[in-house]
Structures are given as C-alpha cells and as structure tokens.
Amino acid sequence: LLGPINLAGLSIEEAKDFLLKKVETELIGTTISFNLTELRSINVYVLGQAYKPGTYTLSALSSVINALYLSGGPNSQGSLRNIKVRRGDDEFNFDLYDLIVFGKSNSDIRLEDGDIIFIPFIENRINVLGGFKRPSIYEFKEGEAIIDAIELAGGFLFEAGNNPNVEWGTINKTTNKRELTKILKPSEFSLLLSNGDSISVSKIVGMASKSVKIS
C-alpha cells in the first residue's frame, strides 16, 4: 500500500523508527512488525602486509575489524596503527591499537562493496623495558611522545616507585650509534619519539642494597 521505501544509509533502528512513523501516519490504525530476514554480501580486498591477503566476501554489516579477523590481521611486518581503507578517491585510517590495547571499537569503519584494506609496513617502533605493567615493543605514530609510549605500556608498576627514573635511549642521527640521552623528568615526557628509541625504568626490589646471602 505504501510502495517501495528507500532505507539506504539508515541503521536498523533508524529504519524501524522511520517505517513505524510512516505507517502510523499514512495507514491509520495499522501497525507493523519489523525483521531483517536477509543480508546482502559485499566483496572487499585485504592487501599489503596481511597474514592472508586476498578477496573476502562479507555481510553488508561488516566492518574493518571483521575483515582483519578473517584475514588473520597484519603479519609480523605489517602496521597495526596505520591501516588504510580506500573507497574510490577517499581514504580512511584505522588504528587497531584502539581495540587490542585500549579495548575501544568506536573508531571501527563500516565497509562497503569494493573497499580496499591496505596494510603498510611498520615505520616506527619503540622498545619499552623494565618496570612497566606491559613492557614490549610498540608501534608509534609520527608526532607521538614519550608519555604516549608510557600509556601504551599501561603505566608504571608499583615496584617502580613513586618517582621512577625513566631512561631514554635514542639513536644519534650524526654518528648512527645508540646512546643514553638522559634520565627524564616528568616535565620532559612530552619529548617526541624517534624510530628505534627505547625507554626503561628500574624496579625497586624488596631488599636492602647492602645485603649478603649466605647459603
């Protein structure tokens, strides 16, 4: 009685509300039940440094996270923080750290038919060592600072003390050799990171510095 109704671009809840209002307005005393009975399929391409690159057929409600899950995600050389979604002339960036490090999915991107997910090589790494909650090697973005690396590592352990000594190691661009730059103060945590940097914190052990073990 109402004829074809275009719901393109609406979420399921938005489509349901739209249809209910339209029926109530144009067909007095009539109500409807609303169910989604079938999903169309889309084809997307996962390319670059993916564990299993190729073409994937997904439901129309799929997102970048779904495609990465099916393809195995980035390989050991693939970037997790600079994943590109290309749609015609448009390009979007997706940071997988939002999900796997911080547990957030609000930056996920809904896919469309023909989208290309391109995983480039990792460009920047930092090694985080010692008294951190999650010491490891992390990828960082251009413009990120030492405080961002500390946040990626989950902050300091209790054993690091109230005012931990943070050592910053970097590569001297002139001599091309690694050097210990300094013991950083909290006010210096805004210093920008460079590829190959390392930061470390010593842990305080529950033992006096002048002790002898007799066995």
PDB file of N, CA and C in Angstrom, residues 21-113:
ATOM      1  N   LYS A  21       6.717   5.257  11.887  1.00  0.00           N
ATOM      2  CA  LYS A  21       6.102   6.582  11.794  1.00  0.00           C
ATOM      3  C   LYS A  21       5.353   6.743  10.471  1.00  0.00           C
ATOM      4  N   LYS A  22       5.948   6.207   9.386  1.00  0.00           N
ATOM      5  CA  LYS A  22       5.308   6.332   8.070  1.00  0.00           C
ATOM      6  C   LYS A  22       3.985   5.560   8.025  1.00  0.00           C
ATOM      7  N   VAL A  23       3.981   4.343   8.597  1.00  0.00           N
ATOM      8  CA  VAL A  23       2.758   3.531   8.605  1.00  0.00           C
ATOM      9  C   VAL A  23       1.690   4.181   9.485  1.00  0.00           C
ATOM     10  N   GLU A  24       2.079   4.640  10.654  1.00  0.00           N
ATOM     11  CA  GLU A  24       1.113   5.266  11.558  1.00  0.00           C
ATOM     12  C   GLU A  24       0.504   6.528  10.961  1.00  0.00           C
ATOM     13  N   THR A  25       1.297   7.229  10.138  1.00  0.00           N
ATOM     14  CA  THR A  25       0.819   8.474   9.538  1.00  0.00           C
ATOM     15  C   THR A  25      -0.095   8.221   8.337  1.00  0.00           C
ATOM     16  N   GLU A  26       0.276   7.259   7.477  1.00  0.00           N
ATOM     17  CA  GLU A  26      -0.424   7.066   6.204  1.00  0.00           C
ATOM     18  C   GLU A  26      -1.465   5.941   6.248  1.00  0.00           C
ATOM     19  N   LEU A  27      -1.322   5.013   7.170  1.00  0.00           N
ATOM     20  CA  LEU A  27      -2.285   3.909   7.276  1.00  0.00           C
ATOM     21  C   LEU A  27      -2.842   3.911   8.701  1.00  0.00           C
ATOM     22  N   ILE A  28      -3.868   4.690   8.899  1.00  0.00           N
ATOM     23  CA  ILE A  28      -4.400   4.899  10.242  1.00  0.00           C
ATOM     24  C   ILE A  28      -4.874   3.562  10.827  1.00  0.00           C
ATOM     25  N   GLY A  29      -4.515   3.325  12.100  1.00  0.00           N
ATOM     26  CA  GLY A  29      -4.943   2.115  12.795  1.00  0.00           C
ATOM     27  C   GLY A  29      -4.163   0.886  12.409  1.00  0.00           C
ATOM     28  N   THR A  30      -3.038   1.075  11.744  1.00  0.00           N
ATOM     29  CA  THR A  30      -2.216  -0.063  11.283  1.00  0.00           C
ATOM     30  C   THR A  30      -0.858  -0.029  11.966  1.00  0.00           C
ATOM     31  N   THR A  31      -0.369  -1.207  12.315  1.00  0.00           N
ATOM     32  CA  THR A  31       0.987  -1.305  12.859  1.00  0.00           C
ATOM     33  C   THR A  31       1.727  -2.386  12.095  1.00  0.00           C
ATOM     34  N   ILE A  32       3.028  -2.480  12.273  1.00  0.00           N
ATOM     35  CA  ILE A  32       3.837  -3.451  11.534  1.00  0.00           C
ATOM     36  C   ILE A  32       4.799  -4.163  12.485  1.00  0.00           C
ATOM     37  N   SER A  33       5.257  -5.327  12.032  1.00  0.00           N
ATOM     38  CA  SER A  33       6.387  -5.990  12.697  1.00  0.00           C
ATOM     39  C   SER A  33       7.568  -5.863  11.762  1.00  0.00           C
ATOM     40  N   PHE A  34       8.743  -5.711  12.343  1.00  0.00           N
ATOM     41  CA  PHE A  34       9.936  -5.407  11.546  1.00  0.00           C
ATOM     42  C   PHE A  34      11.011  -6.446  11.838  1.00  0.00           C
ATOM     43  N   ASN A  35      11.459  -7.151  10.803  1.00  0.00           N
ATOM     44  CA  ASN A  35      12.553  -8.119  10.947  1.00  0.00           C
ATOM     45  C   ASN A  35      13.481  -8.024   9.747  1.00  0.00           C
ATOM     46  N   LEU A  36      14.749  -8.233  10.004  1.00  0.00           N
ATOM     47  CA  LEU A  36      15.737  -8.286   8.936  1.00  0.00           C
ATOM     48  C   LEU A  36      15.940  -9.759   8.584  1.00  0.00           C
ATOM     49  N   THR A  37      15.513 -10.156   7.372  1.00  0.00           N
ATOM     50  CA  THR A  37      15.495 -11.579   7.013  1.00  0.00           C
ATOM     51  C   THR A  37      16.696 -12.003   6.192  1.00  0.00           C
ATOM     52  N   GLU A  38      17.363 -11.067   5.532  1.00  0.00           N
ATOM     53  CA  GLU A  38      18.475 -11.468   4.669  1.00  0.00           C
ATOM     54  C   GLU A  38      19.449 -10.307   4.521  1.00  0.00           C
ATOM     55  N   LEU A  39      20.739 -10.622   4.553  1.00  0.00           N
ATOM     56  CA  LEU A  39      21.783  -9.618   4.358  1.00  0.00           C
ATOM     57  C   LEU A  39      22.409  -9.796   2.978  1.00  0.00           C
ATOM     58  N   ARG A  40      22.615  -8.695   2.293  1.00  0.00           N
ATOM     59  CA  ARG A  40      23.350  -8.798   1.036  1.00  0.00           C
ATOM     60  C   ARG A  40      24.835  -8.976   1.342  1.00  0.00           C
ATOM     61  N   SER A  41      25.590  -9.421   0.363  1.00  0.00           N
ATOM     62  CA  SER A  41      27.026  -9.654   0.533  1.00  0.00           C
ATOM     63  C   SER A  41      27.819  -8.567  -0.175  1.00  0.00           C
ATOM     64  N   ILE A  42      29.004  -8.297   0.344  1.00  0.00           N
ATOM     65  CA  ILE A  42      29.921  -7.355  -0.293  1.00  0.00           C
ATOM     66  C   ILE A  42      31.283  -8.027  -0.431  1.00  0.00           C
ATOM     67  N   ASN A  43      32.059  -7.575  -1.414  1.00  0.00           N
ATOM     68  CA  ASN A  43      33.426  -8.053  -1.607  1.00  0.00           C
ATOM     69  C   ASN A  43      34.397  -6.945  -1.240  1.00  0.00           C
ATOM     70  N   VAL A  44      35.367  -7.283  -0.403  1.00  0.00           N
ATOM     71  CA  VAL A  44      36.409  -6.330  -0.037  1.00  0.00           C
ATOM     72  C   VAL A  44      37.765  -6.979  -0.277  1.00  0.00           C
ATOM     73  N   TYR A  45      38.774  -6.138  -0.435  1.00  0.00           N
ATOM     74  CA  TYR A  45      40.123  -6.612  -0.733  1.00  0.00           C
ATOM     75  C   TYR A  45      41.042  -6.260   0.436  1.00  0.00           C
ATOM     76  N   VAL A  46      41.732  -7.254   0.959  1.00  0.00           N
ATOM     77  CA  VAL A  46      42.706  -7.046   2.029  1.00  0.00           C
ATOM     78  C   VAL A  46      44.088  -7.255   1.411  1.00  0.00           C
ATOM     79  N   LEU A  47      44.866  -6.182   1.351  1.00  0.00           N
ATOM     80  CA  LEU A  47      46.130  -6.209   0.622  1.00  0.00           C
ATOM     81  C   LEU A  47      47.275  -5.708   1.506  1.00  0.00           C
ATOM     82  N   GLY A  48      48.493  -5.811   0.977  1.00  0.00           N
ATOM     83  CA  GLY A  48      49.673  -5.357   1.715  1.00  0.00           C
ATOM     84  C   GLY A  48      50.181  -6.429   2.651  1.00  0.00           C
ATOM     85  N   GLN A  49      50.613  -6.006   3.833  1.00  0.00           N
ATOM     86  CA  GLN A  49      51.246  -6.919   4.793  1.00  0.00           C
ATOM     87  C   GLN A  49      50.215  -7.604   5.685  1.00  0.00           C
ATOM     88  N   ALA A  50      49.242  -8.247   5.037  1.00  0.00           N
ATOM     89  CA  ALA A  50      48.244  -9.028   5.766  1.00  0.00           C
ATOM     90  C   ALA A  50      48.734 -10.462   5.903  1.00  0.00           C
ATOM     91  N   TYR A  51      48.263 -11.138   6.946  1.00  0.00           N
ATOM     92  CA  TYR A  51      48.651 -12.540   7.143  1.00  0.00           C
ATOM     93  C   TYR A  51      48.129 -13.408   6.004  1.00  0.00           C
ATOM     94  N   LYS A  52      46.891 -13.144   5.566  1.00  0.00           N
ATOM     95  CA  LYS A  52      46.312 -13.859   4.428  1.00  0.00           C
ATOM     96  C   LYS A  52      45.643 -12.843   3.491  1.00  0.00           C
ATOM     97  N   PRO A  53      46.430 -12.161   2.642  1.00  0.00           N
ATOM     98  CA  PRO A  53      45.827 -11.182   1.733  1.00  0.00           C
ATOM     99  C   PRO A  53      44.931 -11.858   0.706  1.00  0.00           C
ATOM    100  N   GLY A  54      43.948 -11.113   0.215  1.00  0.00           N
ATOM    101  CA  GLY A  54      43.058 -11.665  -0.797  1.00  0.00           C
ATOM    102  C   GLY A  54      41.727 -10.944  -0.810  1.00  0.00           C
ATOM    103  N   THR A  55      40.775 -11.533  -1.540  1.00  0.00           N
ATOM    104  CA  THR A  55      39.417 -11.007  -1.636  1.00  0.00           C
ATOM    105  C   THR A  55      38.517 -11.758  -0.669  1.00  0.00           C
ATOM    106  N   TYR A  56      37.705 -11.025   0.069  1.00  0.00           N
ATOM    107  CA  TYR A  56      36.832 -11.639   1.067  1.00  0.00           C
ATOM    108  C   TYR A  56      35.391 -11.200   0.839  1.00  0.00           C
ATOM    109  N   THR A  57      34.488 -12.168   0.945  1.00  0.00           N
ATOM    110  CA  THR A  57      33.058 -11.896   0.843  1.00  0.00           C
ATOM    111  C   THR A  57      32.475 -11.813   2.250  1.00  0.00           C
ATOM    112  N   LEU A  58      31.884 -10.666   2.575  1.00  0.00           N
ATOM    113  CA  LEU A  58      31.383 -10.403   3.916  1.00  0.00           C
ATOM    114  C   LEU A  58      29.937  -9.947   3.840  1.00  0.00           C
ATOM    115  N   SER A  59      29.275  -9.932   4.977  1.00  0.00           N
ATOM    116  CA  SER A  59      27.923  -9.375   5.008  1.00  0.00           C
ATOM    117  C   SER A  59      28.017  -7.857   4.910  1.00  0.00           C
ATOM    118  N   ALA A  60      26.922  -7.244   4.514  1.00  0.00           N
ATOM    119  CA  ALA A  60      26.909  -5.796   4.319  1.00  0.00           C
ATOM    120  C   ALA A  60      27.043  -5.020   5.624  1.00  0.00           C
ATOM    121  N   LEU A  61      26.928  -5.688   6.759  1.00  0.00           N
ATOM    122  CA  LEU A  61      27.068  -5.020   8.055  1.00  0.00           C
ATOM    123  C   LEU A  61      28.468  -5.179   8.640  1.00  0.00           C
ATOM    124  N   SER A  62      29.401  -5.682   7.830  1.00  0.00           N
ATOM    125  CA  SER A  62      30.749  -5.957   8.331  1.00  0.00           C
ATOM    126  C   SER A  62      31.582  -4.673   8.422  1.00  0.00           C
ATOM    127  N   SER A  63      32.592  -4.742   9.265  1.00  0.00           N
ATOM    128  CA  SER A  63      33.478  -3.602   9.483  1.00  0.00           C
ATOM    129  C   SER A  63      34.925  -4.020   9.236  1.00  0.00           C
ATOM    130  N   VAL A  64      35.835  -3.070   9.397  1.00  0.00           N
ATOM    131  CA  VAL A  64      37.259  -3.342   9.202  1.00  0.00           C
ATOM    132  C   VAL A  64      37.734  -4.440  10.150  1.00  0.00           C
ATOM    133  N   ILE A  65      37.262  -4.414  11.390  1.00  0.00           N
ATOM    134  CA  ILE A  65      37.673  -5.425  12.365  1.00  0.00           C
ATOM    135  C   ILE A  65      37.286  -6.825  11.888  1.00  0.00           C
ATOM    136  N   ASN A  66      36.081  -6.975  11.322  1.00  0.00           N
ATOM    137  CA  ASN A  66      35.644  -8.269  10.807  1.00  0.00           C
ATOM    138  C   ASN A  66      36.555  -8.752   9.690  1.00  0.00           C
ATOM    139  N   ALA A  67      36.918  -7.858   8.769  1.00  0.00           N
ATOM    140  CA  ALA A  67      37.780  -8.226   7.647  1.00  0.00           C
ATOM    141  C   ALA A  67      39.182  -8.597   8.123  1.00  0.00           C
ATOM    142  N   LEU A  68      39.700  -7.868   9.093  1.00  0.00           N
ATOM    143  CA  LEU A  68      41.030  -8.175   9.619  1.00  0.00           C
ATOM    144  C   LEU A  68      41.028  -9.521  10.346  1.00  0.00           C
ATOM    145  N   TYR A  69      39.930  -9.809  11.031  1.00  0.00           N
ATOM    146  CA  TYR A  69      39.817 -11.090  11.730  1.00  0.00           C
ATOM    147  C   TYR A  69      39.863 -12.252  10.729  1.00  0.00           C
ATOM    148  N   LEU A  70      39.130 -12.123   9.638  1.00  0.00           N
ATOM    149  CA  LEU A  70      39.100 -13.190   8.644  1.00  0.00           C
ATOM    150  C   LEU A  70      40.438 -13.362   7.948  1.00  0.00           C
ATOM    151  N   SER A  71      41.158 -12.273   7.735  1.00  0.00           N
ATOM    152  CA  SER A  71      42.428 -12.333   7.008  1.00  0.00           C
ATOM    153  C   SER A  71      43.619 -12.619   7.923  1.00  0.00           C
ATOM    154  N   GLY A  72      43.362 -12.787   9.199  1.00  0.00           N
ATOM    155  CA  GLY A  72      44.459 -13.059  10.131  1.00  0.00           C
ATOM    156  C   GLY A  72      45.146 -11.821  10.649  1.00  0.00           C
ATOM    157  N   GLY A  73      44.701 -10.641  10.208  1.00  0.00           N
ATOM    158  CA  GLY A  73      45.306  -9.395  10.663  1.00  0.00           C
ATOM    159  C   GLY A  73      46.643  -9.126   9.997  1.00  0.00           C
ATOM    160  N   PRO A  74      47.359  -8.098  10.449  1.00  0.00           N
ATOM    161  CA  PRO A  74      48.678  -7.805   9.908  1.00  0.00           C
ATOM    162  C   PRO A  74      49.679  -8.917  10.227  1.00  0.00           C
ATOM    163  N   ASN A  75      50.635  -9.146   9.309  1.00  0.00           N
ATOM    164  CA  ASN A  75      51.710 -10.095   9.599  1.00  0.00           C
ATOM    165  C   ASN A  75      52.766  -9.420  10.468  1.00  0.00           C
ATOM    166  N   SER A  76      53.899 -10.087  10.678  1.00  0.00           N
ATOM    167  CA  SER A  76      54.909  -9.570  11.610  1.00  0.00           C
ATOM    168  C   SER A  76      55.524  -8.249  11.149  1.00  0.00           C
ATOM    169  N   GLN A  77      55.420  -7.939   9.864  1.00  0.00           N
ATOM    170  CA  GLN A  77      55.968  -6.681   9.345  1.00  0.00           C
ATOM    171  C   GLN A  77      54.883  -5.639   9.089  1.00  0.00           C
ATOM    172  N   GLY A  78      53.626  -6.010   9.309  1.00  0.00           N
ATOM    173  CA  GLY A  78      52.521  -5.120   8.979  1.00  0.00           C
ATOM    174  C   GLY A  78      52.189  -4.141  10.090  1.00  0.00           C
ATOM    175  N   SER A  79      51.822  -2.952   9.706  1.00  0.00           N
ATOM    176  CA  SER A  79      51.448  -1.915  10.663  1.00  0.00           C
ATOM    177  C   SER A  79      50.093  -2.210  11.288  1.00  0.00           C
ATOM    178  N   LEU A  80      49.984  -2.000  12.580  1.00  0.00           N
ATOM    179  CA  LEU A  80      48.704  -2.109  13.269  1.00  0.00           C
ATOM    180  C   LEU A  80      48.058  -0.744  13.472  1.00  0.00           C
ATOM    181  N   ARG A  81      48.828   0.317  13.268  1.00  0.00           N
ATOM    182  CA  ARG A  81      48.348   1.645  13.637  1.00  0.00           C
ATOM    183  C   ARG A  81      48.057   2.545  12.440  1.00  0.00           C
ATOM    184  N   ASN A  82      48.413   2.097  11.253  1.00  0.00           N
ATOM    185  CA  ASN A  82      48.252   2.944  10.074  1.00  0.00           C
ATOM    186  C   ASN A  82      47.557   2.184   8.949  1.00  0.00           C
ATOM    187  N   ILE A  83      46.541   1.383   9.306  1.00  0.00           N
ATOM    188  CA  ILE A  83      45.803   0.599   8.318  1.00  0.00           C
ATOM    189  C   ILE A  83      44.904   1.541   7.517  1.00  0.00           C
ATOM    190  N   LYS A  84      44.947   1.390   6.196  1.00  0.00           N
ATOM    191  CA  LYS A  84      44.229   2.315   5.319  1.00  0.00           C
ATOM    192  C   LYS A  84      43.029   1.617   4.681  1.00  0.00           C
ATOM    193  N   VAL A  85      41.897   2.304   4.681  1.00  0.00           N
ATOM    194  CA  VAL A  85      40.694   1.845   3.992  1.00  0.00           C
ATOM    195  C   VAL A  85      40.456   2.792   2.821  1.00  0.00           C
ATOM    196  N   ARG A  86      40.548   2.258   1.602  1.00  0.00           N
ATOM    197  CA  ARG A  86      40.411   3.080   0.402  1.00  0.00           C
ATOM    198  C   ARG A  86      39.077   2.794  -0.269  1.00  0.00           C
ATOM    199  N   ARG A  87      38.336   3.861  -0.514  1.00  0.00           N
ATOM    200  CA  ARG A  87      36.996   3.771  -1.102  1.00  0.00           C
ATOM    201  C   ARG A  87      36.901   4.830  -2.198  1.00  0.00           C
ATOM    202  N   GLY A  88      37.142   4.403  -3.437  1.00  0.00           N
ATOM    203  CA  GLY A  88      37.169   5.370  -4.527  1.00  0.00           C
ATOM    204  C   GLY A  88      38.324   6.338  -4.336  1.00  0.00           C
ATOM    205  N   ASP A  89      38.018   7.635  -4.306  1.00  0.00           N
ATOM    206  CA  ASP A  89      39.048   8.655  -4.095  1.00  0.00           C
ATOM    207  C   ASP A  89      39.258   8.979  -2.624  1.00  0.00           C
ATOM    208  N   ASP A  90      38.476   8.365  -1.758  1.00  0.00           N
ATOM    209  CA  ASP A  90      38.580   8.644  -0.319  1.00  0.00           C
ATOM    210  C   ASP A  90      39.485   7.613   0.366  1.00  0.00           C
ATOM    211  N   GLU A  91      40.115   8.051   1.441  1.00  0.00           N
ATOM    212  CA  GLU A  91      40.977   7.153   2.222  1.00  0.00           C
ATOM    213  C   GLU A  91      40.775   7.436   3.703  1.00  0.00           C
ATOM    214  N   PHE A  92      40.597   6.362   4.487  1.00  0.00           N
ATOM    215  CA  PHE A  92      40.408   6.470   5.930  1.00  0.00           C
ATOM    216  C   PHE A  92      41.521   5.680   6.621  1.00  0.00           C
ATOM    217  N   ASN A  93      41.948   6.155   7.785  1.00  0.00           N
ATOM    218  CA  ASN A  93      42.956   5.455   8.577  1.00  0.00           C
ATOM    219  C   ASN A  93      42.299   4.755   9.762  1.00  0.00           C
ATOM    220  N   PHE A  94      42.780   3.551  10.031  1.00  0.00           N
ATOM    221  CA  PHE A  94      42.248   2.774  11.148  1.00  0.00           C
ATOM    222  C   PHE A  94      43.405   2.328  12.034  1.00  0.00           C
ATOM    223  N   ASP A  95      43.262   2.525  13.334  1.00  0.00           N
ATOM    224  CA  ASP A  95      44.285   2.184  14.320  1.00  0.00           C
ATOM    225  C   ASP A  95      43.801   0.976  15.128  1.00  0.00           C
ATOM    226  N   LEU A  96      44.413  -0.177  14.901  1.00  0.00           N
ATOM    227  CA  LEU A  96      43.992  -1.403  15.585  1.00  0.00           C
ATOM    228  C   LEU A  96      44.366  -1.378  17.070  1.00  0.00           C
ATOM    229  N   TYR A  97      45.302  -0.521  17.467  1.00  0.00           N
ATOM    230  CA  TYR A  97      45.648  -0.392  18.883  1.00  0.00           C
ATOM    231  C   TYR A  97      44.447   0.056  19.714  1.00  0.00           C
ATOM    232  N   ASP A  98      43.543   0.842  19.096  1.00  0.00           N
ATOM    233  CA  ASP A  98      42.353   1.276  19.837  1.00  0.00           C
ATOM    234  C   ASP A  98      41.606   0.081  20.403  1.00  0.00           C
ATOM    235  N   LEU A  99      41.574  -1.025  19.635  1.00  0.00           N
ATOM    236  CA  LEU A  99      40.858  -2.222  20.083  1.00  0.00           C
ATOM    237  C   LEU A  99      41.719  -3.102  20.973  1.00  0.00           C
ATOM    238  N   ILE A 100      42.924  -3.475  20.509  1.00  0.00           N
ATOM    239  CA  ILE A 100      43.694  -4.504  21.205  1.00  0.00           C
ATOM    240  C   ILE A 100      44.436  -3.979  22.430  1.00  0.00           C
ATOM    241  N   VAL A 101      44.693  -2.660  22.487  1.00  0.00           N
ATOM    242  CA  VAL A 101      45.398  -2.101  23.644  1.00  0.00           C
ATOM    243  C   VAL A 101      44.438  -1.415  24.598  1.00  0.00           C
ATOM    244  N   PHE A 102      43.484  -0.641  24.038  1.00  0.00           N
ATOM    245  CA  PHE A 102      42.595   0.160  24.892  1.00  0.00           C
ATOM    246  C   PHE A 102      41.172  -0.386  24.964  1.00  0.00           C
ATOM    247  N   GLY A 103      40.858  -1.438  24.161  1.00  0.00           N
ATOM    248  CA  GLY A 103      39.535  -2.044  24.217  1.00  0.00           C
ATOM    249  C   GLY A 103      38.425  -1.161  23.693  1.00  0.00           C
ATOM    250  N   LYS A 104      38.716  -0.308  22.719  1.00  0.00           N
ATOM    251  CA  LYS A 104      37.711   0.583  22.145  1.00  0.00           C
ATOM    252  C   LYS A 104      37.452   0.191  20.690  1.00  0.00           C
ATOM    253  N   SER A 105      36.184   0.232  20.283  1.00  0.00           N
ATOM    254  CA  SER A 105      35.837  -0.086  18.899  1.00  0.00           C
ATOM    255  C   SER A 105      35.113   1.064  18.205  1.00  0.00           C
ATOM    256  N   ASN A 106      35.080   2.242  18.855  1.00  0.00           N
ATOM    257  CA  ASN A 106      34.330   3.358  18.275  1.00  0.00           C
ATOM    258  C   ASN A 106      34.987   3.935  17.033  1.00  0.00           C
ATOM    259  N   SER A 107      36.246   3.579  16.752  1.00  0.00           N
ATOM    260  CA  SER A 107      36.911   4.067  15.543  1.00  0.00           C
ATOM    261  C   SER A 107      36.780   3.077  14.387  1.00  0.00           C
ATOM    262  N   ASP A 108      36.026   1.977  14.609  1.00  0.00           N
ATOM    263  CA  ASP A 108      35.834   0.977  13.562  1.00  0.00           C
ATOM    264  C   ASP A 108      35.096   1.601  12.377  1.00  0.00           C
ATOM    265  N   ILE A 109      35.351   1.086  11.168  1.00  0.00           N
ATOM    266  CA  ILE A 109      34.792   1.649   9.946  1.00  0.00           C
ATOM    267  C   ILE A 109      33.896   0.611   9.276  1.00  0.00           C
ATOM    268  N   ARG A 110      32.648   0.982   8.993  1.00  0.00           N
ATOM    269  CA  ARG A 110      31.734   0.101   8.268  1.00  0.00           C
ATOM    270  C   ARG A 110      32.180   0.000   6.817  1.00  0.00           C
ATOM    271  N   LEU A 111      32.271  -1.225   6.306  1.00  0.00           N
ATOM    272  CA  LEU A 111      32.779  -1.449   4.951  1.00  0.00           C
ATOM    273  C   LEU A 111      31.671  -1.360   3.916  1.00  0.00           C
ATOM    274  N   GLU A 112      32.064  -1.045   2.682  1.00  0.00           N
ATOM    275  CA  GLU A 112      31.164  -1.036   1.543  1.00  0.00           C
ATOM    276  C   GLU A 112      31.760  -1.895   0.434  1.00  0.00           C
ATOM    277  N   ASP A 113      30.912  -2.298  -0.492  1.00  0.00           N
ATOM    278  CA  ASP A 113      31.353  -3.172  -1.581  1.00  0.00           C
ATOM    279  C   ASP A 113      32.485  -2.523  -2.367  1.00  0.00           C
TER     280      ASP A 113
END
